[in-house]
XYZ file of C-alpha atoms in Angstrom:
739
model
C 0.000 0.000 0.000
C 1.386 3.456 -0.859
C 0.211 7.000 -0.257
C 0.277 9.936 -2.658
C 3.910 10.737 -1.756
C 5.091 7.255 -2.703
C 5.789 6.181 0.876
C 5.541 2.466 1.417
C 3.279 1.129 4.197
C 4.200 -2.325 5.393
C 1.144 -4.489 5.966
C 1.964 -7.635 7.856
C 0.364 -9.825 10.485
C -0.601 -13.258 11.562
C -3.665 -14.718 9.915
C -5.946 -12.299 8.119
C -5.461 -9.298 10.416
C -3.249 -6.679 8.706
C -1.007 -4.289 10.623
C -0.019 -0.907 9.259
C 2.658 1.498 10.492
C 4.678 4.422 9.258
C 7.838 3.000 10.902
C 9.839 1.710 7.948
C 11.754 -1.517 8.167
C 15.461 -1.013 8.838
C 17.691 -2.635 6.238
C 20.820 -2.956 8.384
C 19.648 -5.765 10.664
C 22.315 -8.187 11.718
C 21.659 -11.866 11.865
C 21.531 -12.675 15.574
C 21.980 -16.195 16.918
C 19.115 -17.676 18.865
C 21.041 -17.191 22.138
C 20.824 -13.383 21.919
C 17.896 -12.226 24.120
C 15.284 -9.713 23.049
C 14.745 -6.832 25.494
C 11.272 -5.228 25.755
C 10.433 -2.142 27.800
C 6.657 -2.457 27.923
C 5.663 0.975 29.156
C 2.126 2.345 29.407
C 3.098 5.191 27.064
C 5.755 3.786 24.707
C 6.833 0.300 23.652
C 10.600 -0.209 23.134
C 12.171 -3.359 21.775
C 15.726 -4.243 20.804
C 18.575 -6.684 21.165
C 20.473 -7.309 24.381
C 23.839 -5.599 24.626
C 22.878 -2.612 22.479
C 22.570 0.921 23.855
C 19.516 1.966 21.822
C 16.248 0.132 21.148
C 15.599 -0.828 17.546
C 11.875 -0.002 17.463
C 10.000 2.610 19.522
C 6.292 3.402 19.097
C 3.220 4.406 21.089
C 1.725 1.504 22.998
C -1.741 1.873 21.451
C -3.780 0.151 18.736
C -6.274 1.649 16.272
C -8.800 -0.447 14.376
C -10.449 1.765 11.742
C -12.240 0.708 8.578
C -10.751 1.225 5.164
C -12.918 3.649 3.211
C -12.489 1.840 -0.111
C -12.806 -1.820 0.882
C -14.638 -1.560 4.219
C -12.095 -3.929 5.784
C -11.158 -3.414 9.434
C -7.435 -2.629 9.591
C -5.269 -2.766 12.710
C -2.846 0.135 13.073
C -0.271 -0.085 15.844
C 1.286 3.079 17.241
C 0.525 6.663 16.284
C -1.598 7.096 13.190
C 0.030 9.279 10.575
C -2.258 12.192 9.567
C -1.539 11.360 5.919
C -3.347 8.040 6.394
C -6.548 9.633 7.682
C -7.839 9.998 4.124
C -7.769 6.216 3.657
C -9.562 5.180 6.868
C -12.775 5.944 8.719
C -11.747 6.559 12.353
C -15.105 7.841 13.625
C -16.172 4.482 15.101
C -12.861 3.406 16.611
C -10.586 5.150 19.075
C -7.099 4.244 20.267
C -6.957 1.224 22.559
C -4.308 0.565 25.172
C -3.509 -2.841 26.691
C -3.002 -1.182 30.083
C -5.338 -0.439 32.951
C -3.336 2.097 34.940
C 0.114 0.437 34.762
C -1.017 -3.222 34.586
C -1.513 -5.133 31.308
C -5.021 -6.580 31.179
C -6.044 -6.472 27.469
C -3.931 -9.309 26.077
C -5.709 -9.358 22.727
C -4.460 -5.805 22.161
C -1.090 -6.810 23.599
C -0.870 -9.580 20.991
C -1.338 -7.053 18.160
C 1.471 -4.935 19.617
C 3.859 -7.874 20.009
C 3.130 -9.047 16.435
C 4.002 -5.627 15.128
C 7.116 -5.282 17.333
C 8.585 -8.685 16.408
C 7.951 -8.023 12.730
C 9.723 -4.658 12.859
C 12.594 -6.217 14.783
C 13.045 -8.816 12.045
C 12.098 -11.824 14.172
C 9.074 -12.717 12.098
C 9.589 -16.411 11.477
C 7.315 -19.239 12.544
C 8.422 -18.699 16.144
C 10.602 -16.491 18.306
C 13.770 -18.463 19.101
C 15.231 -15.803 21.406
C 14.859 -15.486 25.187
C 12.881 -12.430 26.193
C 13.387 -9.985 29.043
C 10.281 -7.825 29.475
C 9.728 -5.073 32.008
C 6.715 -4.694 34.276
C 5.599 -2.449 37.105
C 6.591 -2.995 40.707
C 4.469 -5.621 42.488
C 2.746 -6.614 39.257
C -0.296 -8.872 39.928
C 0.413 -12.541 39.321
C -2.581 -12.823 36.972
C -1.070 -10.263 34.592
C 2.374 -11.869 34.801
C 0.893 -15.326 34.204
C -1.137 -14.221 31.170
C 1.906 -12.519 29.675
C 4.021 -15.674 30.138
C 1.307 -17.835 28.537
C 1.081 -15.418 25.587
C 4.841 -15.540 24.976
C 5.132 -19.315 25.409
C 1.988 -20.494 23.624
C 1.700 -17.950 20.797
C 5.318 -17.200 19.944
C 7.152 -20.289 21.238
C 9.657 -18.272 23.245
C 12.306 -20.545 24.863
C 12.680 -18.520 28.088
C 11.141 -15.449 29.723
C 12.335 -13.124 32.469
C 10.422 -10.286 34.174
C 12.033 -7.218 35.709
C 10.905 -3.860 37.097
C 11.646 -0.911 34.826
C 12.503 1.504 37.662
C 14.949 -1.035 39.126
C 16.730 -1.438 35.783
C 17.049 2.332 35.496
C 18.500 2.601 39.020
C 21.021 -0.182 38.437
C 22.083 1.313 35.096
C 22.737 4.715 36.695
C 24.503 3.013 39.620
C 26.768 1.338 37.092
C 27.730 4.793 35.763
C 28.248 6.298 39.239
C 25.139 8.502 39.264
C 23.644 6.877 42.377
C 24.834 4.580 45.188
C 24.074 1.034 46.264
C 21.717 2.298 48.986
C 19.103 4.755 47.806
C 15.570 5.345 46.565
C 14.381 5.437 42.990
C 11.401 7.706 42.320
C 9.727 7.003 38.992
C 6.866 9.350 37.960
C 5.605 7.460 34.921
C 2.702 7.748 32.530
C -0.197 6.624 34.757
C 1.418 6.023 38.145
C 4.401 6.991 40.273
C 6.537 4.456 42.175
C 9.053 4.836 44.957
C 11.338 1.806 45.521
C 14.114 1.719 48.124
C 17.408 -0.065 47.358
C 19.573 -1.670 50.052
C 22.910 -3.203 49.057
C 21.959 -2.879 45.395
C 18.739 -4.877 45.641
C 15.179 -3.425 45.603
C 13.121 -3.847 48.769
C 9.563 -4.134 47.464
C 8.099 -4.213 50.972
C 9.099 -0.581 51.284
C 7.804 0.488 47.884
C 4.725 2.656 47.416
C 2.636 3.896 44.521
C 0.305 6.810 43.715
C -2.093 6.927 40.787
C -0.727 10.182 39.364
C 1.536 10.475 36.329
C 2.268 12.324 33.139
C -1.114 11.383 31.677
C -2.903 13.323 34.411
C -0.663 16.376 33.928
C -1.431 16.476 30.203
C -5.125 15.886 30.751
C -5.281 18.644 33.389
C -3.563 21.087 31.037
C -5.989 20.182 28.255
C -8.982 20.747 30.561
C -7.733 24.117 31.836
C -7.078 25.457 28.340
C -10.438 24.184 27.074
C -12.241 25.937 29.931
C -10.217 29.114 29.430
C -10.780 29.198 25.662
C -14.024 27.297 24.974
C -14.226 28.572 21.384
C -10.870 26.871 20.610
C -11.463 23.594 22.457
C -11.170 21.582 19.240
C -7.584 22.792 18.786
C -6.473 21.463 22.168
C -5.912 17.896 21.077
C -4.099 15.379 23.226
C -0.968 15.553 21.118
C -0.903 19.360 21.244
C -1.404 19.396 25.016
C 1.465 16.905 25.369
C 3.733 19.148 23.291
C 2.778 22.207 25.337
C 3.510 20.324 28.561
C 6.968 19.224 27.427
C 7.831 22.642 26.019
C 6.445 25.088 28.605
C 5.549 23.402 31.923
C 7.843 23.564 34.943
C 7.784 22.761 38.660
C 7.498 25.774 40.966
C 9.863 25.764 43.945
C 7.164 27.441 46.083
C 3.701 27.015 44.606
C 1.961 29.602 46.799
C 4.563 32.284 46.097
C 4.430 31.560 42.383
C 0.633 31.880 42.348
C 0.841 35.162 44.258
C 3.364 36.400 41.712
C 0.880 35.889 38.867
C -2.035 37.311 40.864
C -0.143 40.558 41.403
C 0.775 40.701 37.707
C 4.422 41.559 38.251
C 7.016 41.934 35.540
C 8.524 38.585 36.481
C 5.159 36.892 35.923
C 4.904 38.578 32.524
C 8.329 37.227 31.606
C 7.258 33.709 32.584
C 4.084 33.885 30.511
C 4.123 32.142 27.151
C 1.920 32.879 24.138
C 0.635 30.614 21.408
C -0.783 32.492 18.447
C -3.431 30.589 16.510
C -4.086 31.366 12.837
C -6.416 34.342 12.590
C -7.949 35.952 9.539
C -9.360 39.446 10.184
C -13.035 39.683 9.241
C -14.035 42.113 6.500
C -14.679 45.538 7.983
C -18.080 47.080 7.391
C -17.652 50.681 6.272
C -20.638 52.874 7.273
C -22.392 54.433 4.290
C -21.437 57.980 3.446
C -23.862 60.859 3.211
C -23.784 60.636 -0.569
C -24.634 56.950 -0.421
C -27.489 57.596 2.019
C -28.831 60.367 -0.211
C -28.542 58.138 -3.280
C -30.456 55.329 -1.568
C -33.088 57.799 -0.349
C -33.512 59.082 -3.918
C -33.862 55.521 -5.183
C -36.497 54.777 -2.531
C -38.321 57.988 -3.368
C -38.306 57.075 -7.042
C -39.562 53.585 -6.263
C -42.256 55.022 -4.010
C -43.351 57.431 -6.714
C -43.584 54.577 -9.203
C -45.632 52.533 -6.751
C -47.935 55.482 -6.126
C -48.423 55.926 -9.862
C -49.218 52.243 -10.250
C -51.672 52.427 -7.358
C -53.315 55.501 -8.860
C -53.631 53.795 -12.255
C -55.139 50.749 -10.599
C -57.563 52.946 -8.669
C -58.697 54.758 -11.814
C -59.169 51.450 -13.610
C -61.261 50.167 -10.705
C -63.322 53.376 -10.693
C -64.026 52.982 -14.416
C -65.090 49.380 -13.916
C -67.417 50.268 -11.041
C -68.800 53.270 -12.983
C -69.668 51.086 -15.966
C -71.164 48.477 -13.623
C -73.305 51.137 -11.913
C -74.506 52.451 -15.292
C -75.484 48.923 -16.305
C -77.399 48.388 -13.064
C -79.287 51.684 -13.414
C -80.156 50.880 -17.033
C -81.421 47.516 -15.765
C -83.662 49.293 -13.240
C -85.103 51.482 -15.977
C -85.875 48.421 -18.067
C -87.440 46.778 -14.999
C -89.840 49.751 -14.640
C -91.068 49.180 -18.184
C -91.664 45.461 -17.675
C -95.168 44.312 -16.786
C -95.826 42.937 -13.296
C -96.300 39.349 -14.446
C -93.022 39.307 -16.422
C -90.837 40.749 -13.607
C -89.805 37.335 -12.089
C -88.792 36.022 -15.507
C -86.861 39.194 -16.308
C -85.019 39.141 -12.973
C -84.130 35.444 -13.263
C -82.614 36.105 -16.694
C -80.438 38.898 -15.233
C -79.345 36.833 -12.208
C -81.274 38.617 -9.437
C -83.960 37.145 -7.211
C -85.926 40.341 -6.503
C -86.020 44.062 -7.095
C -84.806 44.629 -3.516
C -81.634 42.638 -4.189
C -80.994 44.689 -7.313
C -81.403 47.976 -5.428
C -79.138 46.700 -2.628
C -76.458 45.899 -5.202
C -76.757 49.378 -6.678
C -76.347 50.885 -3.209
C -73.224 48.827 -2.463
C -71.651 49.673 -5.820
C -72.439 53.355 -5.272
C -70.784 53.358 -1.833
C -67.727 51.517 -3.150
C -67.452 53.994 -6.015
C -67.609 56.994 -3.699
C -65.038 55.412 -1.414
C -62.682 54.793 -4.339
C -63.088 58.407 -5.496
C -62.465 59.676 -1.950
C -65.882 61.339 -1.768
C -67.921 61.501 1.438
C -70.605 58.921 1.906
C -74.286 59.399 1.256
C -75.733 62.625 2.430
C -77.609 62.224 5.705
C -80.997 62.912 4.219
C -80.435 60.636 1.270
C -78.857 57.976 3.472
C -81.684 58.077 5.956
C -84.235 57.954 3.165
C -82.563 54.958 1.523
C -82.109 53.210 4.863
C -85.723 53.819 5.836
C -86.948 52.500 2.527
C -84.760 49.457 2.796
C -85.730 48.813 6.401
C -89.394 49.114 5.551
C -89.029 46.578 2.789
C -86.714 44.222 4.673
C -88.274 44.522 8.137
C -91.968 45.242 7.481
C -93.095 44.426 11.041
C -90.762 46.835 12.818
C -93.144 49.818 12.870
C -96.307 47.819 13.470
C -97.669 47.952 17.083
C -97.627 44.681 19.005
C -101.375 44.676 19.699
C -102.017 44.504 15.962
C -99.889 41.390 15.448
C -100.616 37.746 15.903
C -98.332 35.525 18.067
C -96.560 34.235 14.977
C -96.023 37.792 13.729
C -94.672 38.791 17.167
C -92.031 36.076 16.859
C -91.173 37.313 13.378
C -90.955 40.879 14.700
C -88.454 39.844 17.416
C -86.381 38.016 14.851
C -86.419 41.071 12.551
C -85.376 43.316 15.463
C -82.426 41.033 16.216
C -81.373 40.954 12.569
C -81.680 44.712 12.252
C -79.622 45.331 15.394
C -76.919 42.932 14.218
C -76.807 44.459 10.745
C -76.607 47.984 12.073
C -73.782 46.940 14.446
C -71.795 45.488 11.589
C -72.370 48.621 9.542
C -71.189 50.821 12.402
C -68.082 48.687 12.872
C -67.364 48.855 9.160
C -67.893 52.603 9.172
C -65.513 52.918 12.133
C -62.854 50.932 10.324
C -63.251 53.082 7.247
C -62.906 56.211 9.329
C -59.739 54.802 10.980
C -58.255 54.012 7.595
C -59.053 57.493 6.348
C -57.526 58.974 9.483
C -54.430 56.821 9.012
C -54.077 57.938 5.391
C -54.521 61.537 6.422
C -51.873 61.226 9.143
C -49.466 59.545 6.729
C -49.936 62.395 4.290
C -49.276 64.940 7.017
C -46.142 63.104 8.165
C -44.900 62.803 4.600
C -45.308 66.558 4.149
C -43.377 67.178 7.394
C -40.618 64.814 6.284
C -40.230 66.611 2.967
C -40.060 69.996 4.667
C -37.293 68.991 7.162
C -36.059 65.371 6.755
C -33.369 65.533 9.468
C -35.658 66.973 12.148
C -38.392 64.489 11.251
C -35.958 61.547 11.485
C -34.716 62.636 14.931
C -38.294 63.045 16.126
C -39.227 59.544 14.942
C -36.178 58.050 16.659
C -37.098 59.776 19.926
C -40.678 58.493 19.669
C -39.411 54.975 18.954
C -37.158 55.004 22.011
C -39.923 56.342 24.262
C -42.558 53.832 23.120
C -40.055 50.943 23.241
C -39.168 51.722 26.860
C -42.832 51.999 27.790
C -43.680 48.641 26.216
C -40.635 47.022 27.801
C -41.520 48.272 31.274
C -45.043 46.915 30.973
C -43.789 43.527 29.843
C -41.313 43.484 32.702
C -44.110 44.099 35.199
C -46.201 41.303 33.714
C -43.425 38.709 33.501
C -41.794 39.358 36.883
C -41.822 36.128 38.886
C -42.054 37.493 42.455
C -45.301 36.731 44.266
C -44.950 38.427 47.665
C -44.075 41.766 49.088
C -40.765 40.608 50.563
C -39.023 40.801 47.224
C -35.372 41.735 47.550
C -34.339 41.124 43.971
C -35.775 44.308 42.534
C -39.074 42.816 41.230
C -42.650 43.558 42.190
C -45.398 41.462 43.695
C -48.488 40.210 41.913
C -50.678 42.859 43.530
C -48.426 45.569 42.146
C -48.538 44.034 38.685
C -52.353 44.234 38.444
C -53.960 47.233 36.804
C -56.644 49.359 38.503
C -59.481 47.580 36.659
C -58.082 44.159 37.531
C -57.763 45.095 41.203
C -61.374 46.317 41.190
C -62.559 42.992 39.768
C -60.646 41.131 42.445
C -62.251 43.313 45.118
C -65.755 42.663 43.758
C -65.209 38.896 43.692
C -63.873 38.914 47.252
C -66.780 41.068 48.485
C -69.363 38.822 46.834
C -67.767 35.738 48.363
C -67.751 37.207 51.889
C -71.307 38.566 51.577
C -72.667 35.114 50.796
C -71.123 33.577 53.879
C -70.871 29.807 54.237
C -74.510 28.972 53.572
C -76.231 27.889 50.387
C -74.950 29.386 47.158
C -77.823 31.591 45.856
C -75.798 33.817 43.566
C -77.867 34.776 40.511
C -81.265 34.519 42.135
C -81.586 38.304 42.303
C -81.412 40.722 39.400
C -78.770 42.905 41.080
C -76.408 39.940 41.141
C -75.994 40.192 37.401
C -74.825 43.792 37.691
C -71.610 42.347 39.089
C -70.764 40.922 35.686
C -71.154 44.329 34.096
C -68.807 45.875 36.645
C -66.301 43.065 36.117
C -66.373 43.344 32.329
C -62.957 43.751 30.700
C -64.354 46.009 27.990
C -63.490 49.041 30.091
C -59.963 47.899 30.953
C -58.138 50.982 29.801
C -54.722 49.566 30.749
C -55.047 46.638 28.358
C -56.229 48.928 25.590
C -53.331 51.238 26.279
C -50.870 48.337 26.115
C -52.314 47.228 22.779
C -52.198 50.780 21.456
C -48.552 51.144 22.541
C -47.578 47.970 20.720
C -49.461 49.104 17.618
C -47.760 52.496 17.805
C -44.376 50.788 18.178
C -45.062 48.663 15.112
C -46.087 51.757 13.139
C -42.996 53.748 14.109
C -40.738 50.754 13.402
C -42.215 50.310 9.946
C -41.841 54.021 9.248
C -38.199 54.103 10.381
C -37.382 51.095 8.218
C -38.694 53.038 5.234
C -36.867 56.333 5.788
C -33.707 55.343 7.734
C -31.305 52.850 6.067
C -29.169 52.632 9.239
C -32.067 51.720 11.517
C -31.793 48.346 13.279
C -34.826 47.082 15.142
C -34.042 46.125 18.729
C -34.837 42.633 19.884
C -37.557 42.287 22.493
C -36.025 42.849 25.917
C -32.789 44.305 24.549
C -33.432 47.736 25.992
C -34.064 46.324 29.473
C -31.166 46.425 31.879
C -32.280 43.717 34.294
C -32.823 40.834 31.875
C -30.078 41.463 29.337
C -28.446 38.437 27.748
C -24.923 39.223 26.537
C -24.671 39.106 22.789
C -21.962 36.932 21.239
C -19.221 39.280 20.203
C -16.997 38.791 17.210
C -13.657 37.141 17.949
C -10.605 39.349 17.567
C -6.902 38.665 17.156
C -6.444 38.721 20.942
C -8.964 35.880 21.282
C -6.742 33.749 19.044
C -3.710 34.350 21.257
C -3.494 31.514 23.789
C -1.921 32.780 27.006
C -0.195 30.064 29.038
C 0.703 31.622 32.359
C -0.264 30.013 35.637
C -1.043 26.767 33.795
C 2.700 26.246 33.273
C 3.259 25.247 36.897
C -0.309 24.595 38.040
C -0.624 21.385 36.014
C 2.644 19.708 37.135
C 1.827 20.681 40.728
C -0.566 17.723 40.910
C 2.511 15.477 41.154
C 3.128 16.986 44.607
C -0.501 17.751 45.507
C -2.832 15.203 43.832
C -5.769 16.646 45.770
C -5.865 19.480 43.194
C -7.642 17.056 40.843
C -9.545 15.174 43.542
C -7.075 12.330 44.167
C -6.644 11.769 47.896
C -3.069 10.474 47.827
C 0.398 11.714 48.769
C 2.786 13.611 46.543
C 6.292 12.760 45.363
C 8.101 14.203 48.386
C 5.862 12.395 50.882
C 6.341 9.118 48.990
C 10.024 9.176 49.944
C 9.158 9.423 53.649
C 6.470 6.737 53.329
C 8.901 4.390 51.592
C 11.511 4.829 54.350
C 8.944 4.211 57.091
C 7.820 0.957 55.487
C 11.276 -0.583 55.632
C 11.607 -3.252 58.358
C 14.464 -1.557 60.263
C 15.219 1.110 62.842
C 18.686 2.166 61.700
C 19.183 5.894 61.398
C 22.327 5.438 59.355
C 20.428 3.453 56.713
C 17.837 6.208 56.443
C 20.612 8.725 55.887
C 22.167 6.535 53.202
C 18.783 6.216 51.452
C 18.063 9.968 51.390
C 21.612 10.711 50.225
C 20.925 8.896 46.932
C 17.450 9.669 45.519
C 17.259 8.952 41.800
C 14.556 10.463 39.602
C 13.648 8.554 36.450
C 10.625 8.467 34.146
C 9.245 10.985 31.662
C 8.021 13.537 34.223
C 11.544 13.842 35.637
C 12.396 15.962 32.608
C 10.216 18.837 33.882
C 12.394 21.820 34.903
C 12.549 22.426 38.640
C 11.731 18.845 39.606
C 15.076 18.189 41.316
C 15.027 21.363 43.433
C 11.373 20.983 44.441
C 11.786 17.329 45.419
C 14.903 18.068 47.436
C 13.120 20.924 49.245
C 10.078 18.741 49.988
C 12.145 15.816 51.322
C 14.189 18.163 53.490
C 10.993 19.388 55.169
C 9.934 15.877 56.247
C 13.373 14.634 57.351
C 15.208 15.533 60.571
C 17.411 18.589 60.538
C 20.890 17.873 59.226
C 19.935 14.748 57.270
C 21.997 14.360 54.085
C 19.727 14.726 51.070
C 20.904 14.372 47.520
C 18.467 14.197 44.596
C 19.872 13.301 41.196
C 18.283 12.805 37.791
C 18.943 9.775 35.624
C 21.211 10.211 32.630
C 18.243 9.553 30.316
C 15.022 9.195 32.327
C 13.175 7.822 29.284
C 15.599 5.193 27.916
C 17.643 4.188 30.979
C 15.140 1.466 31.912
C 15.598 -0.250 28.523
C 19.379 0.269 28.624
C 19.584 -1.249 32.094
C 17.516 -4.240 30.957
C 19.713 -4.576 27.859
C 22.863 -4.656 29.998
C 21.265 -7.195 32.344
C 20.210 -9.492 29.471
C 23.668 -9.284 27.884
C 25.206 -11.011 30.904
C 26.226 -14.620 30.314
C 24.284 -15.713 33.395
C 21.022 -14.152 32.210
C 19.421 -17.512 31.409
C 19.743 -18.485 35.069
C 17.310 -15.653 35.908
C 14.849 -16.684 33.190
C 12.389 -19.555 33.291
C 11.189 -21.886 30.559
C 7.750 -23.166 29.675
C 8.561 -26.429 31.437
C 9.425 -24.571 34.639
C 6.199 -22.604 34.418
C 4.101 -25.730 33.824
C 5.728 -27.611 36.697
C 5.817 -24.870 39.345
C 2.590 -23.024 38.491
C 1.320 -19.588 39.452
C 2.272 -19.812 43.127
C 5.935 -20.016 42.178
C 5.468 -17.239 39.603
C 4.008 -15.017 42.315
C 7.312 -15.194 44.242
C 9.517 -15.022 41.125
C 12.078 -12.225 41.269
C 15.363 -11.663 39.462
C 18.583 -10.651 41.207
C 19.898 -7.254 40.033
C 23.306 -7.345 41.754
C 25.023 -8.990 38.818
C 24.377 -5.866 36.719
């Protein structure tokens, strides 16, 4: 398989499961005899494998496994180690994340471990039918026998390894540095690793595991804490704070503060020294296009265009009105000519004549003429029928439509009385509708008249008119907002300390009067039988409680209508007008609007996070872990030793070795020495040293141990394992003194 750059991807594996990696096969492998052991540093972060006796491992990769699907074939592919970004275009990684064989620092997923070993042996060149080399593999201190047993079974049964030996990585690192004179035979090795931190005392060159201790804090937690702090500080850039980027920032910028409280105070005061210790990470930022406000010439040009468009619309409306007037005029002439013809028709032929013209009676024809006449006068802008003519027409129509209205009741039969009541109801309803229609017409005429007046004022002085409209808009908007605030306030009692009002204060005068009437009626009735409605005066209560006279509600509706009118008018005459969102003008319920990100928002400031994140190694309670820190682990390890010799304690504290990835953080040596000095008696010799290479010394120490001719005496075969069983494996321990 190759990518677009021509790079070759090796796809190998046992069975049908392919393995892909960007680590290319080395071509300078030597042919090793089967007696040369293979050394494996099986760390929770990185996997290192090589040949015994060498100073550098041959293959190093992340101890993780990906199992994405290939986009073209749909086949599930196993990728060991870090996935190259160039391969992302070939695989679908949305359904599969990286898997680790470790739980904390103990191997428990041996299926994943098998994928990793397959890949490692293949890259090492030992990819035959079996592995004919003894294997020395590292593990954590006090590794559970179940994990050790499963690992031995995997190496014996799957790969046919002739012999296996287990050793502690921190112990190999200590012995390797002791060999080079960095530390002494008696001392303590402190190993802050990926998931955990171990402290192991050494007496006469051998580790004393009864005095060892462990805390569940490591480099993983430091990186994760840094990632969380930056994501909370810059939530709009959280997608940029990937795990890999947080790891790079930790290795490049983080340090251990000698005095955490003083360092925090330094940044709180914002001193020059704190500014010098602050680091900046500038993210890519593209300035948004600036919106230039329109010039006066542009505003005038747009106003002229709107005026021209308005004039064209007015001309179109006027042409449409004239066309409608002509149509109604011709229709009215036709109807009047029809009436004249109807007068000349004989009485017997009137029904036939009307049915041919589409009318049922002469009254319907006259009613149509009246409606067309009113519509025509309205279209021409003329006043309605003269009072005398209107009254005469109405009287004639009423007499024809409601013939029983003016007849006395004593002259009518019971059936006619019922018809008279029905006619009275119909007449009242019709007159009410006519009055409502007339009122609407008058309101429309008044609105048109007011618009004409305002248009004349705008033409006389546009700037003064615009300022006046803006002032009216602001005043009405505040009035509407205050009323809505009073209605929506949630307080319900008088003891309101949050600035709101109670329900009684929110009610209008008419609503409070209705409440008073209801309460009075309830108390007047007492607790006896409910007889409300038996007396005529009881029904007067409904009239008093009617909402028709609620002036406050009408005023609220009128304010909202006025606000809508002013808003519409401003949108027509002011191109820069922006309508405010409901509640925006209120100060108590404001919701902050999302502002546009600037260049400063794309500058990631890493200040207090530089030493706050590594501080969890000394104070795990900062992230909710109730365990001791690195300095207290030294004291706990000394106290667990089965002795009471003061001289031994002095020899242990005079040779404290730091190894592991977190030992590379600046300031670790000084802080650890200061912390140990505070828990030890005054005058105790304390010497803290760092390993020559805290990352690779464990593998180098194991390589030197496996290169010894007596290494096979420390290893065990499959026959030994089958004969002695897990109980023997539980007590199995190699001797480090020969290193």
